[in-house]
Amino acid sequence: MNGTDIILSVDQLTVRFDASPPLLKRLVTGAKRRTVHAVEAVDFQVERGSTFALVGESGCGKSTIARTIAGIQAPTKGAVSFMGVNVAGFRTRHAALPYRRNLQMIFQDPYASLNPRWRIGRIIAEPILTHRLMTRGAALDARIAELLATVGLSPKDAQKYPHQFSGGQRQRISIARALAANPAFVVCDEPTSALDVSVQAQILNLMKQLQRELGLTFLLISHNLAVVAHMADRLGVMYLGRLVEQGDAEQILARPLHPYTRALLDTVPDPHAPHRPRARLSGEVPSPLAPPSGCAFHPRCPLADARCAAERPEPIRVDAVSVACHAVAEGRIDAAQPDRPKDQQSLEQSGDAA
Ligand SMILES: Nc1ncnc2c1ncn2[C@@H]1O[C@H](COP(=O)(O)OP(=O)(O)OP(=O)(O)O)[C@@H](O)[C@H]1O
Ligand SMILES: [Mg+2]
């Protein structure tokens, strides 16, 4: 990356939640304050026109990062800079408007995210009217028809209500609404995990086509590695609030370095080598209320030693990837494992991995 094309920069982002019992209860029972370490010191950058994917087990902080980028959640520490502007720095709603126009979100559940009492035309018009890009009238109607056609629906669908559509069609409507204000950046939080596999592929292909045509940038959150393999240019692997490995998606998927990434990839069935030995991911994700010392993955890691339990690993670079792992840094992990061709991880094979 050459620095000039960075549309989003996340620097040392930390988000913590206070999950303490109420004060009176603490006084009576002597219970301590409790803090959820949802996101810890996360650093990544997204190049304009590309797709950056975040993966990791449930509860590792993916949606919290998405909400912080969207300005819905304030960071505890660190900064998010979008198109050169500090996201947390807006004093008023008005000041944030141009930023919000350029950054839209698509959510997992196309049932919950569309207002059931509004017609599709009104749902899609809303961002256009909010950002005062057009006023009501024939031009707006034409724009809505154009947006519906863009996502493969009929202009007549503007008169219908959300319940008259299938899940895949509703996600197309969500995409049309996200595109209505001509954004530069779309945050997609599990955009297809509520859909059937065949419909999933259609939506992902539509997203890719729109990205090419409109020069969109995506932040894609998914726990499905097949979806990520299909979409991502760059990939960030999260574990318990931290990025443990990030960089070129193809390299990570072919030659994962971090033991957690390897275990995650091993959950994807491989029809070409069904009996290959697999590093099963054992145990549960520890609680973000009390992250383990040192490397947070050490209690589940087959390669962990005393240093891993005591000292947090700093990221080091290996080719186009940055990875935070003592075993990799010390050469204790076999870096020259056989490549896995990307096409082995097609949508049909994976289902919901991880
Ligand atoms: N408002 C909140 N108050 C307290 N804890 C929260 C809050 N929001 C999120 N958390 C906690 O922060 C952690 C990260 O949550 P987050 O929703 O970001 O995970 P995720 O990676 O998106 O998970 P999933 O894959 O299940 O969607 C979780 O432990 C969650 O319980
Ligand atoms: Mg989530």
XYZ file of C-alpha atoms and ligand atoms in Angstrom:
386
model
C 0.000 0.000 0.000
C 1.389 3.371 -0.859
C -0.292 5.499 1.778
C -2.124 7.781 -0.636
C -5.000 5.419 -1.333
C -5.887 4.600 2.251
C -9.592 5.311 2.771
C -9.824 3.941 6.309
C -7.163 3.799 8.964
C -7.772 2.147 12.329
C -5.013 2.931 14.812
C -4.590 1.202 18.160
C -8.352 0.972 18.483
C -9.487 -0.210 21.907
C -13.123 -0.599 22.963
C -14.016 -1.714 26.476
C -17.435 -2.083 28.062
C -18.237 -1.702 31.720
C -20.075 -4.854 32.756
C -19.950 -4.243 36.503
C -22.842 -5.139 38.750
C -24.755 -2.060 39.965
C -22.982 0.013 42.630
C -25.297 -1.000 45.481
C -24.836 -4.662 44.701
C -21.076 -4.170 44.609
C -21.208 -2.504 48.030
C -23.263 -5.332 49.535
C -21.554 -8.319 47.952
C -18.058 -6.896 47.582
C -18.153 -7.766 43.881
C -15.477 -6.067 41.759
C -15.879 -3.862 38.706
C -15.795 -5.876 35.485
C -14.588 -4.725 32.098
C -15.258 -6.432 28.772
C -12.153 -6.159 26.612
C -14.047 -6.267 23.308
C -11.339 -4.715 21.078
C -7.690 -4.250 22.112
C -5.085 -2.192 20.220
C -6.322 -3.060 16.741
C -4.404 -1.590 13.800
C -5.355 -1.940 10.150
C -5.759 0.073 6.989
C -8.079 -0.322 4.029
C -7.126 0.692 0.520
C -9.755 2.408 -1.622
C -11.583 0.020 -3.968
C -10.531 -3.089 -2.074
C -12.203 -5.546 0.289
C -10.794 -6.007 3.777
C -12.293 -8.950 5.636
C -12.389 -9.528 9.382
C -12.760 -13.102 10.584
C -12.767 -14.791 13.964
C -14.965 -16.744 16.338
C -18.147 -15.335 17.832
C -17.539 -12.602 20.393
C -14.018 -11.705 19.234
C -15.000 -8.073 18.572
C -15.773 -7.887 14.848
C -19.101 -6.089 15.120
C -17.719 -3.757 17.768
C -15.062 -2.642 15.277
C -17.759 -2.198 12.611
C -19.912 -0.127 14.948
C -16.973 2.034 15.935
C -16.112 2.696 12.299
C -19.753 3.580 11.633
C -19.590 6.103 14.472
C -22.242 4.279 16.530
C -19.765 3.184 19.210
C -17.159 5.487 20.745
C -13.609 4.152 21.058
C -12.124 3.813 24.551
C -8.675 4.505 23.128
C -7.126 4.864 19.706
C -8.505 6.434 16.552
C -10.493 5.680 13.435
C -9.775 7.924 10.494
C -12.081 7.766 7.473
C -11.185 9.764 4.355
C -8.716 11.650 6.508
C -11.255 12.647 9.184
C -11.285 11.399 12.779
C -14.580 9.563 13.187
C -14.880 10.057 16.947
C -14.159 13.758 16.656
C -17.529 15.000 15.393
C -19.144 17.465 17.767
C -22.585 17.571 16.143
C -24.850 15.386 14.040
C -24.612 17.954 11.282
C -20.814 17.764 11.180
C -20.998 13.994 10.783
C -23.423 14.027 7.841
C -20.958 14.081 4.914
C -19.062 11.286 6.600
C -22.200 9.241 7.112
C -23.165 9.638 3.472
C -19.900 8.033 2.395
C -20.121 5.191 4.867
C -23.073 2.823 4.775
C -23.787 -0.489 6.479
C -25.369 -3.755 5.433
C -26.374 -6.072 8.266
C -26.773 -9.790 8.677
C -30.507 -9.916 9.110
C -32.404 -8.546 6.110
C -35.661 -9.140 8.025
C -34.847 -6.966 10.994
C -33.050 -4.197 9.114
C -35.904 -3.126 6.817
C -38.837 -1.219 8.311
C -41.822 -3.571 7.756
C -44.322 -0.688 7.514
C -42.531 1.188 4.757
C -42.768 0.512 1.052
C -39.476 -0.385 -0.633
C -39.417 2.936 -2.497
C -39.528 4.872 0.766
C -36.866 2.636 2.360
C -34.464 3.285 -0.512
C -35.303 6.990 -0.723
C -34.573 7.602 2.944
C -30.785 8.062 2.740
C -31.200 10.263 -0.357
C -33.650 12.529 1.482
C -31.672 12.505 4.748
C -28.568 13.705 2.962
C -30.626 16.151 0.853
C -29.232 14.756 -2.376
C -32.631 15.068 -4.078
C -36.166 16.184 -3.241
C -39.337 14.167 -3.753
C -40.502 13.986 -7.347
C -40.022 12.279 -10.686
C -36.214 12.417 -10.558
C -36.186 10.671 -7.184
C -38.593 8.001 -8.474
C -36.316 7.443 -11.456
C -33.302 7.113 -9.152
C -35.136 4.513 -7.041
C -36.057 2.562 -10.179
C -32.426 2.723 -11.279
C -31.184 1.468 -7.890
C -33.674 -1.416 -7.941
C -32.480 -2.375 -11.411
C -28.862 -2.151 -10.243
C -29.483 -4.839 -7.629
C -31.505 -7.026 -9.989
C -35.037 -6.083 -8.875
C -37.922 -4.551 -10.808
C -38.846 -0.848 -10.623
C -42.376 -2.019 -9.739
C -41.014 -3.456 -6.494
C -40.859 0.092 -5.118
C -44.587 -0.196 -4.328
C -44.254 -3.396 -2.290
C -43.543 -4.042 1.387
C -40.563 -6.005 2.800
C -42.662 -9.073 3.744
C -43.430 -9.624 0.054
C -39.788 -10.544 -0.655
C -37.524 -13.528 -0.009
C -34.403 -13.268 2.167
C -32.096 -12.877 -0.819
C -34.342 -10.209 -2.356
C -34.450 -8.326 0.937
C -30.675 -8.336 1.068
C -30.724 -6.864 -2.456
C -33.017 -4.130 -1.109
C -30.555 -3.511 1.758
C -27.797 -3.150 -0.813
C -29.880 -0.725 -2.900
C -30.527 1.357 0.222
C -26.830 1.285 1.130
C -25.914 2.482 -2.367
C -28.617 5.160 -2.584
C -26.428 7.971 -1.254
C -23.459 7.022 -3.466
C -21.169 5.956 -0.623
C -17.462 5.252 -1.006
C -17.355 2.622 1.715
C -19.762 -0.112 2.771
C -19.405 -2.041 6.016
C -20.967 -5.468 5.535
C -21.503 -7.323 8.815
C -22.242 -10.982 7.977
C -24.192 -9.897 4.867
C -25.021 -13.387 3.664
C -24.990 -15.643 6.719
C -28.801 -15.643 6.949
C -29.130 -16.823 3.336
C -29.106 -20.188 1.538
C -25.797 -21.123 -0.053
C -27.012 -20.598 -3.645
C -28.548 -17.204 -2.826
C -25.405 -16.322 -0.867
C -23.285 -16.728 -4.001
C -25.654 -14.488 -6.004
C -25.450 -11.711 -3.424
C -21.655 -11.962 -3.151
C -21.303 -11.839 -6.925
C -23.598 -8.803 -7.031
C -21.416 -7.114 -4.401
C -18.282 -7.846 -6.425
C -19.871 -6.524 -9.613
C -20.969 -3.320 -7.854
C -17.506 -2.925 -6.382
C -15.967 -3.049 -9.870
C -18.540 -0.727 -11.414
C -18.739 1.839 -8.619
C -15.231 1.587 -7.163
C -16.641 0.687 -3.732
C -14.547 -0.256 -0.746
C -15.848 -3.018 1.526
C -15.168 -3.954 5.092
C -16.545 -7.486 5.163
C -17.221 -9.269 8.424
C -17.786 -12.967 8.151
C -17.100 -16.148 10.026
C -17.442 -18.104 6.793
C -13.966 -18.566 5.334
C -15.328 -19.574 1.938
C -17.078 -16.201 1.695
C -13.855 -14.499 2.696
C -11.802 -16.468 0.154
C -14.268 -15.396 -2.541
C -14.298 -11.704 -1.639
C -11.270 -10.451 0.280
C -8.131 -8.761 -0.955
C -6.815 -8.404 2.553
C -7.732 -10.287 5.641
C -7.543 -9.698 9.374
C -7.866 -12.649 11.756
C -9.164 -11.682 15.199
C -8.851 -13.547 18.442
C -10.347 -12.199 21.666
C -10.330 -8.561 20.562
C -6.913 -8.570 18.914
C -5.726 -8.979 15.336
C -3.368 -11.965 15.425
C -2.612 -12.126 11.694
C -3.371 -9.744 8.853
C -2.327 -9.012 5.302
C -2.712 -10.439 1.820
C -5.783 -12.710 1.859
C -4.421 -15.152 -0.680
C -1.217 -15.657 1.277
C -3.017 -16.149 4.589
C -5.493 -18.634 3.110
C -2.740 -20.560 1.324
C -0.081 -20.376 4.035
C -1.607 -19.436 7.380
C 1.076 -18.696 9.962
C -0.628 -18.097 13.289
C -1.681 -21.350 15.007
C -5.158 -19.849 15.479
C -5.502 -19.061 11.763
C -4.342 -22.583 10.954
C -6.895 -24.092 13.286
C -9.620 -21.842 11.851
C -8.766 -22.905 8.292
C -8.688 -26.521 9.352
C -12.367 -26.311 10.207
C -13.082 -25.948 6.461
C -13.618 -29.418 4.950
C -11.069 -30.263 2.256
C -12.515 -32.779 -0.248
C -9.111 -33.187 -1.909
C -7.512 -34.455 1.277
C -10.273 -35.673 3.570
C -7.874 -37.631 5.796
C -5.247 -34.923 6.170
C -4.338 -34.480 9.836
C -6.146 -31.478 11.240
C -5.305 -29.140 14.055
C -8.689 -29.147 15.747
C -9.561 -26.056 17.701
C -10.193 -27.357 21.183
C -11.672 -25.520 24.101
C -13.800 -22.397 24.130
C -12.864 -18.804 23.557
C -11.895 -17.472 27.015
C -14.035 -14.698 28.448
C -13.203 -11.179 27.281
C -13.829 -10.201 30.916
C -10.493 -11.760 31.824
C -8.305 -12.290 28.760
C -5.418 -14.735 29.390
C -1.951 -13.305 30.057
C 0.730 -13.141 27.379
C -0.669 -14.336 24.063
C -4.432 -14.661 24.600
C -4.445 -17.807 22.454
C -1.861 -19.663 24.578
C -4.316 -21.810 26.614
C -5.590 -23.356 23.362
C -2.358 -23.340 21.375
C -0.489 -26.609 20.699
C 2.789 -24.681 20.424
C 2.517 -22.544 23.556
C 5.438 -22.416 25.961
C 6.293 -20.383 29.062
C 7.089 -17.250 27.055
C 3.679 -17.377 25.315
C 1.963 -17.443 28.715
C 3.989 -14.521 30.040
C 4.712 -12.095 27.212
C 2.356 -10.679 24.585
C 3.810 -11.206 21.083
C 4.411 -8.123 18.911
C 3.477 -8.392 15.216
C 6.270 -9.316 12.835
C 6.218 -9.308 9.034
C 6.419 -12.441 6.909
C 6.161 -11.581 3.194
C 2.813 -9.782 2.689
C 1.480 -10.682 6.121
C 1.932 -9.438 9.654
C 1.569 -11.974 12.461
C 1.801 -11.785 16.253
C 3.104 -15.145 17.488
C 6.229 -16.160 19.414
C 6.299 -19.591 17.751
C 6.435 -17.955 14.311
C 9.009 -15.372 15.400
C 11.228 -18.059 16.960
C 10.902 -20.382 13.957
C 9.180 -22.984 16.103
C 6.350 -23.258 13.606
C 6.848 -24.955 10.267
C 6.401 -22.043 7.853
C 6.923 -24.179 4.759
C 3.711 -26.147 4.877
C 2.118 -27.116 1.559
C 0.011 -24.447 -0.094
C -3.722 -24.943 -0.173
C -5.127 -23.795 -3.482
C -7.727 -21.085 -2.982
C -10.238 -22.898 -5.215
C -10.466 -25.756 -2.737
C -12.471 -23.509 -0.498
C -15.501 -22.995 -2.677
C -18.832 -21.926 -1.277
C -20.461 -25.327 -1.749
C -17.922 -27.067 0.442
C -17.870 -24.925 3.462
C -21.234 -24.173 4.945
C -20.606 -22.199 8.081
C -17.008 -22.792 8.945
C -15.453 -21.683 12.195
N -22.754 -2.876 24.551
C -22.031 -3.888 25.077
N -21.919 -4.016 26.425
C -21.182 -5.008 26.972
N -20.509 -5.915 26.257
C -20.590 -5.854 24.918
C -21.353 -4.839 24.243
N -21.246 -5.020 22.901
C -20.459 -6.106 22.743
N -20.052 -6.601 23.936
C -19.149 -7.747 24.155
O -17.980 -7.495 23.422
C -17.483 -8.701 22.854
C -17.364 -8.548 21.341
O -18.671 -8.500 20.775
P -18.925 -8.378 19.198
O -20.380 -8.251 18.986
O -18.066 -7.300 18.651
O -18.400 -9.782 18.667
P -18.469 -10.402 17.197
O -17.080 -10.791 16.833
O -19.200 -9.500 16.280
O -19.304 -11.743 17.456
P -20.362 -12.480 16.487
O -19.555 -13.272 15.505
O -21.098 -13.374 17.442
O -21.236 -11.445 15.865
C -18.442 -9.797 23.288
O -17.912 -10.416 24.428
C -19.702 -9.050 23.626
O -20.437 -9.735 24.609
Mg -20.993 -9.677 15.203
